[in-house]
Coordinates of C-alpha atoms in Angstrom, one line a residue:
Chain A
X30 CA 185.0 2.3 153.6
X31 CA 181.7 0.9 152.4
X32 CA 180.6 0.7 148.8
X33 CA 180.3 4.5 148.4
X34 CA 183.1 6.0 146.4
X35 CA 182.3 9.7 146.3
X36 CA 181.9 9.8 142.5
X37 CA 180.5 6.4 141.8
X38 CA 177.5 7.3 139.7
X39 CA 176.7 3.7 138.9
X40 CA 176.1 2.7 142.5
X41 CA 172.6 1.8 143.7
X42 CA 173.0 4.6 146.3
X43 CA 173.8 7.2 143.7
X44 CA 170.8 6.2 141.5
X45 CA 168.5 6.3 144.5
X46 CA 169.5 9.8 145.6
X47 CA 169.7 11.0 142.0
X48 CA 166.1 9.9 141.5
X49 CA 165.0 11.5 144.8
X50 CA 166.8 14.7 143.8
X51 CA 165.1 14.8 140.4
X52 CA 161.7 14.4 142.0
X53 CA 162.5 17.1 144.5
X54 CA 163.7 19.4 141.8
X55 CA 160.4 19.1 139.9
X56 CA 158.5 20.1 143.0
X57 CA 161.0 23.0 143.7
X58 CA 160.7 24.3 140.2
X59 CA 156.9 24.4 140.6
X60 CA 157.0 25.9 144.0
X61 CA 159.5 28.7 142.9
X62 CA 157.7 29.5 139.7
X63 CA 160.4 27.9 137.6
X64 CA 163.2 30.0 139.0
X65 CA 165.1 27.4 140.9
X66 CA 166.4 23.9 140.1
X67 CA 168.3 21.2 142.0
X68 CA 171.2 19.0 141.2
X69 CA 172.7 16.1 143.1
X70 CA 176.0 17.5 144.2
X71 CA 177.5 14.3 145.6
X72 CA 177.3 11.3 147.9
X73 CA 180.1 11.3 150.4
X74 CA 181.4 8.7 152.7
X75 CA 183.8 10.3 155.1
X76 CA 185.3 9.7 158.6
X77 CA 183.0 11.4 161.0
X78 CA 185.6 13.9 162.2
X79 CA 185.8 15.2 158.6
X80 CA 182.1 15.9 158.4
X81 CA 182.6 19.7 158.6
X82 CA 185.0 19.6 155.7
X83 CA 182.3 18.2 153.4
X84 CA 179.5 20.6 154.2
X85 CA 180.3 24.1 153.0
X86 CA 179.6 26.6 155.8
X87 CA 179.1 23.9 158.4
X88 CA 180.9 25.8 161.1
X89 CA 178.8 29.0 160.6
X90 CA 175.4 30.0 161.8
X91 CA 172.6 28.9 159.5
X92 CA 168.9 28.7 159.2
X93 CA 167.8 25.0 158.9
X94 CA 164.6 23.2 158.3
X95 CA 164.8 19.6 159.5
X96 CA 162.5 16.8 158.5
X97 CA 162.8 13.2 159.6
X98 CA 162.2 10.4 157.0
X99 CA 160.4 7.9 159.3
X100 CA 159.9 4.2 158.6
X101 CA 161.7 0.9 158.4
X102 CA 164.5 2.9 156.8
X103 CA 164.9 6.7 156.9
X104 CA 167.1 9.5 158.0
X105 CA 167.2 13.3 158.5
X106 CA 166.7 15.7 155.6
X107 CA 168.1 19.1 156.3
X108 CA 167.4 22.2 154.2
X109 CA 170.2 24.7 155.0
X110 CA 170.5 28.4 154.1
X111 CA 173.1 31.0 154.9
X112 CA 171.8 34.4 155.8
X113 CA 172.3 36.3 152.5
X114 CA 170.7 33.6 150.4
X115 CA 167.9 33.0 152.8
X116 CA 166.6 36.5 152.4
X117 CA 166.7 36.3 148.6
X118 CA 164.8 33.0 148.6
X119 CA 162.1 34.2 151.0
X120 CA 161.6 37.4 149.1
X121 CA 161.4 35.4 145.8
X122 CA 158.8 33.0 147.2
X123 CA 156.7 35.3 149.4
X124 CA 157.2 38.6 147.7
X125 CA 157.8 40.2 151.1
X126 CA 161.2 41.6 152.0
X127 CA 163.1 40.1 155.0
X128 CA 164.2 42.4 157.8
X129 CA 167.9 42.4 158.7
X130 CA 167.6 40.7 162.1
X131 CA 164.7 38.4 162.3
X132 CA 162.3 36.3 160.3
X133 CA 158.6 37.1 160.4
X134 CA 156.0 34.4 161.0
X135 CA 155.2 34.6 157.3
X136 CA 158.7 33.8 156.3
X137 CA 159.0 31.0 158.9
X138 CA 155.9 29.6 157.4
X139 CA 157.3 29.7 153.9
X140 CA 160.4 27.9 155.1
X141 CA 158.4 25.1 156.7
X142 CA 156.2 24.7 153.7
X143 CA 159.3 24.5 151.5
X144 CA 160.6 21.8 153.7
X145 CA 157.3 19.9 153.5
X146 CA 157.2 20.1 149.8
X147 CA 160.8 19.0 149.2
X148 CA 160.6 16.2 151.9
X149 CA 157.4 14.7 150.5
X150 CA 159.0 14.4 147.1
X151 CA 162.3 13.0 148.5
X152 CA 160.7 10.5 150.8
X153 CA 158.2 9.5 148.1
X154 CA 161.0 8.5 145.8
X155 CA 162.7 6.5 148.6
X156 CA 159.4 4.6 149.0
X157 CA 159.1 3.9 145.3
X158 CA 162.6 2.8 144.9
X159 CA 163.1 0.8 148.1
X160 CA 159.7 -0.7 148.6
X161 CA 159.7 0.5 152.2
X162 CA 157.1 2.8 153.7
X163 CA 158.9 6.1 154.5
X164 CA 157.0 9.2 155.6
X165 CA 158.1 12.7 156.3
X166 CA 157.7 14.1 159.9
X167 CA 156.5 17.6 160.5
X168 CA 159.3 20.2 159.8
X169 CA 161.4 21.7 162.6
X170 CA 162.9 25.2 162.0
X171 CA 166.2 25.9 163.7
X172 CA 168.6 28.8 163.8
X173 CA 172.0 27.4 165.0
X174 CA 175.5 26.3 164.0
X175 CA 174.9 24.0 161.0
X176 CA 177.4 21.5 162.2
X177 CA 175.8 21.1 165.6
X178 CA 172.5 20.2 163.9
X179 CA 174.2 17.9 161.4
X180 CA 176.0 16.2 164.2
X181 CA 172.8 15.2 165.9
X182 CA 171.3 14.3 162.6
X183 CA 174.3 11.9 162.1
X184 CA 174.0 10.3 165.5
X185 CA 172.0 7.3 164.5
X186 CA 174.3 6.3 161.7
X187 CA 177.4 7.1 163.8
X188 CA 176.2 4.5 166.4
X189 CA 177.0 1.7 163.9
X190 CA 179.5 3.3 161.5
X191 CA 182.8 5.2 161.9
X192 CA 182.4 6.7 158.4
X193 CA 179.3 8.7 157.6
X194 CA 177.4 8.6 154.3
X195 CA 175.3 11.6 153.3
X196 CA 173.9 13.1 150.1
X197 CA 174.3 16.7 149.2
X198 CA 172.1 18.6 146.7
X199 CA 172.8 22.0 145.4
X200 CA 170.4 24.6 144.2
X201 CA 170.8 26.6 141.0
X202 CA 169.2 29.7 139.6
X203 CA 169.8 30.6 135.9
X204 CA 172.8 28.2 135.9
X205 CA 174.4 29.7 139.0
X206 CA 174.9 27.7 142.2
X207 CA 173.1 29.2 145.2
X208 CA 174.3 29.0 148.8
X209 CA 171.5 26.6 149.9
X210 CA 171.9 22.9 150.5
X211 CA 169.7 20.0 150.9
X212 CA 171.5 17.3 152.9
X213 CA 170.2 13.8 153.7
X214 CA 171.8 11.7 156.4
X215 CA 170.5 8.1 156.3
X216 CA 169.9 6.4 159.6
X217 CA 171.7 3.2 160.5
X218 CA 168.9 1.0 159.1
X219 CA 168.9 2.8 155.8
X220 CA 172.7 2.8 155.7
X221 CA 172.7 -1.0 156.1
X222 CA 170.1 -1.3 153.3
X223 CA 172.2 1.0 151.0
X224 CA 175.4 -1.0 151.8
X225 CA 173.6 -4.2 150.9
X226 CA 172.1 -2.7 147.7
X227 CA 175.5 -1.5 146.5
X228 CA 177.1 -4.8 147.2
X229 CA 174.5 -6.9 145.5
X230 CA 173.1 -4.5 142.9
X231 CA 170.0 -6.6 143.0
X232 CA 167.5 -4.1 144.2
X233 CA 164.7 -2.7 142.0
X234 CA 166.7 0.5 141.4
Chain B
X19 CA 160.7 34.8 165.6
X20 CA 164.1 33.7 164.6
X21 CA 167.1 35.9 165.4
X22 CA 169.7 36.4 162.6
X23 CA 172.5 37.9 164.6
X24 CA 175.7 35.8 164.5
X25 CA 178.5 35.7 167.1
X26 CA 182.2 36.2 166.2
X27 CA 184.0 33.6 164.2
X28 CA 186.3 31.0 165.8
X29 CA 190.1 30.9 165.4
X30 CA 191.1 27.4 166.5
X31 CA 192.1 24.0 165.3
X32 CA 188.9 22.2 164.8
X33 CA 188.3 18.9 166.7
X34 CA 185.6 16.9 164.8
X35 CA 183.3 14.1 165.9
X36 CA 185.1 11.3 167.5
X37 CA 188.4 13.1 167.2
X38 CA 191.1 13.6 170.0
X39 CA 193.6 16.4 169.8
X40 CA 196.5 17.4 172.2
X41 CA 197.8 20.9 172.3
X42 CA 200.2 23.1 174.2
X43 CA 200.3 26.9 175.0
X44 CA 199.7 29.1 173.1
X45 CA 197.6 26.9 170.9
X46 CA 193.8 26.7 171.0
X47 CA 191.4 23.9 170.1
X48 CA 187.9 24.5 168.9
X49 CA 184.8 22.5 168.2
X50 CA 181.1 22.7 167.4
X51 CA 178.8 20.6 169.5
X52 CA 175.2 19.5 169.4
X53 CA 174.4 16.3 171.3
X54 CA 178.1 15.5 171.5
X55 CA 180.2 16.4 174.6
X56 CA 183.7 17.9 174.5
X57 CA 185.9 16.5 177.3
X58 CA 188.7 19.0 177.9
X59 CA 191.5 17.9 180.3
X60 CA 194.2 20.4 181.3
X61 CA 197.4 20.7 183.2
X62 CA 198.2 24.2 184.4
X63 CA 201.8 23.1 185.3
X64 CA 202.5 21.7 181.8
X65 CA 200.3 24.3 180.0
X66 CA 199.1 21.3 178.0
X67 CA 195.5 20.2 177.3
X68 CA 193.6 17.6 175.3
X69 CA 190.1 17.5 173.9
X70 CA 187.9 14.6 172.9
X71 CA 184.7 15.2 170.9
X72 CA 182.6 12.2 172.1
X73 CA 179.5 11.1 170.2
X74 CA 178.0 8.4 172.4
X75 CA 178.2 7.1 175.9
X76 CA 179.2 3.5 175.3
X77 CA 181.3 1.9 172.6
X78 CA 179.8 -1.6 173.1
X79 CA 183.2 -3.1 172.4
X80 CA 183.9 -1.0 169.2
X81 CA 187.4 0.6 169.7
X82 CA 188.4 1.6 166.2
X83 CA 187.8 5.3 167.0
X84 CA 188.6 5.7 170.7
X85 CA 187.4 9.3 170.8
X86 CA 183.9 8.4 169.7
X87 CA 182.6 7.0 173.0
X88 CA 183.0 8.2 176.5
X89 CA 184.1 4.8 177.9
X90 CA 187.0 4.5 175.4
X91 CA 187.8 8.3 175.2
X92 CA 188.5 9.0 178.8
X93 CA 191.2 6.2 179.2
X94 CA 192.6 7.2 175.8
X95 CA 192.9 10.9 176.9
X96 CA 194.7 9.8 180.1
X97 CA 197.1 7.6 178.1
X98 CA 198.0 10.3 175.6
X99 CA 198.6 12.8 178.4
X100 CA 200.8 10.3 180.2
X101 CA 202.8 9.7 177.1
X102 CA 203.2 13.5 176.8
X103 CA 204.7 13.6 180.3
X104 CA 201.6 14.9 182.1
X105 CA 200.7 12.9 185.2
X106 CA 197.0 12.3 185.9
X107 CA 197.2 14.0 189.3
X108 CA 197.7 17.4 187.5
X109 CA 194.6 17.2 185.4
X110 CA 191.4 19.1 185.7
X111 CA 188.4 18.7 183.4
X112 CA 186.0 21.1 181.7
X113 CA 183.1 19.7 179.8
X114 CA 180.5 21.2 177.4
X115 CA 177.7 20.0 175.1
X116 CA 175.1 17.4 175.5
X117 CA 172.2 19.4 173.9
X118 CA 169.0 17.9 172.7
X119 CA 168.4 20.0 169.6
X120 CA 165.4 18.3 168.1
X121 CA 163.4 15.2 168.7
X122 CA 164.0 12.1 166.6
X123 CA 161.8 9.0 166.4
X124 CA 164.8 6.8 165.6
X125 CA 166.4 7.4 169.0
X126 CA 164.7 6.0 172.1
X127 CA 167.2 7.7 174.4
X128 CA 168.1 11.3 175.1
X129 CA 171.6 11.0 173.7
X130 CA 172.8 14.4 175.0
X131 CA 171.8 13.5 178.6
X132 CA 173.3 10.0 178.3
X133 CA 176.6 11.5 177.1
X134 CA 176.6 14.0 180.0
X135 CA 176.0 11.3 182.6
X136 CA 178.6 8.9 181.2
X137 CA 181.2 11.7 181.1
X138 CA 180.7 12.9 184.6
X139 CA 180.5 9.4 186.0
X140 CA 183.8 8.3 184.3
X141 CA 185.7 11.4 185.2
X142 CA 184.6 11.0 188.9
X143 CA 185.7 7.3 188.8
X144 CA 189.1 8.5 187.6
X145 CA 189.2 11.2 190.3
X146 CA 189.5 14.0 187.8
X147 CA 187.8 17.1 189.2
X148 CA 185.4 18.9 186.9
X149 CA 186.2 22.6 187.3
X150 CA 183.9 23.9 184.6
X151 CA 180.8 22.7 182.8
X152 CA 178.2 24.0 180.3
X153 CA 175.8 21.3 179.5
X154 CA 172.4 20.4 178.2
X155 CA 169.7 22.7 176.7
X156 CA 168.5 22.7 173.2
X157 CA 171.1 24.8 171.4
X158 CA 174.4 24.0 169.7
X159 CA 177.6 25.3 171.1
X160 CA 180.8 26.6 169.6
X161 CA 183.7 26.2 172.0
X162 CA 187.4 27.3 172.2
X163 CA 189.8 25.6 174.5
X164 CA 192.8 27.9 175.3
X165 CA 196.0 26.1 176.3
X166 CA 197.5 29.3 177.9
X167 CA 194.8 29.4 180.6
X168 CA 193.0 26.1 180.4
X169 CA 189.7 27.9 180.1
X170 CA 187.0 27.0 177.6
X171 CA 184.9 29.8 175.9
X172 CA 181.4 28.7 175.1
X173 CA 179.2 30.5 172.6
X174 CA 175.5 29.7 172.2
X175 CA 173.3 31.6 169.8
X176 CA 171.1 34.1 171.6
X177 CA 173.3 34.2 174.7
X178 CA 176.4 36.0 175.9
X179 CA 179.5 33.9 175.6
X180 CA 180.6 32.2 178.9
X181 CA 184.0 31.1 180.0
X182 CA 184.3 27.9 182.1

């Protein structure tokens, strides 16, 4: 176990991801016309075989928008929707109903733009707080088993660690939690930086 | 266009990343795979099988989680099966996974392909015949390993399930 107790809100890691979540929440509130907010749900450090237990719905099919945070440190940011909530979100943002079996190009475009907006806020905060240049990649839209995608997203960190650290952010509307998630899996370089920051508490956080 | 049609749910004991599980008939083991590979060894005589969910091809000396890397997982599977009374000569292998689901700048290698090559090479070196395989591509897989038959059902979104 590294310095990441799940509920340690005083850790450098928590403060980093909390700041990133707040910046992302501001953008999401603007993008959704004030309807939706975000809250840091937790930072978990778990044995890799337990990953599926810590991501609700990880063993089910989902629609995912992936964006890589690229730089000296980074990771994979994943926006994850189940089917029912995906339709509600897209209708809210686009004003166009979703058909039962497939997404239109308009709706795919809305998802990609949502990913772009959230990722730019998230990576921008990482830049400010870490001092490293971290840039978001273009988004990738996938329809697949959520766990299979998160597995590959975790690969870089798994190469150097047996326990995986990830941050989970939940979405809320009018005080109710929605079935959407924003999950960030640091890569091995960022994990090493976070470990050091938590041990020394001497960063600018 | 993105299809929103989902296949049927799985009813198995889940084997997570780096994990190894042994089971006997009528039990079933399940897993969800991206770039990882599931190595399933089975003895028809003993109606016993074992699955490793390997993440990477080479441990580079790290042995704390033997199921994580192909080079440590295969000998560990053989050891556990031997301890369960199943001789190596009875074993056949079925393997699935090794997809490349999206491109990442942080990885300079195609990890899915590297996992596939390491797995097939090491099984061949141990003279374990591979009787079924479903590998590669760019989609995730949900699998179910049935100890009654030794077969592995593979589900990929947008395709009919296959049994290997």
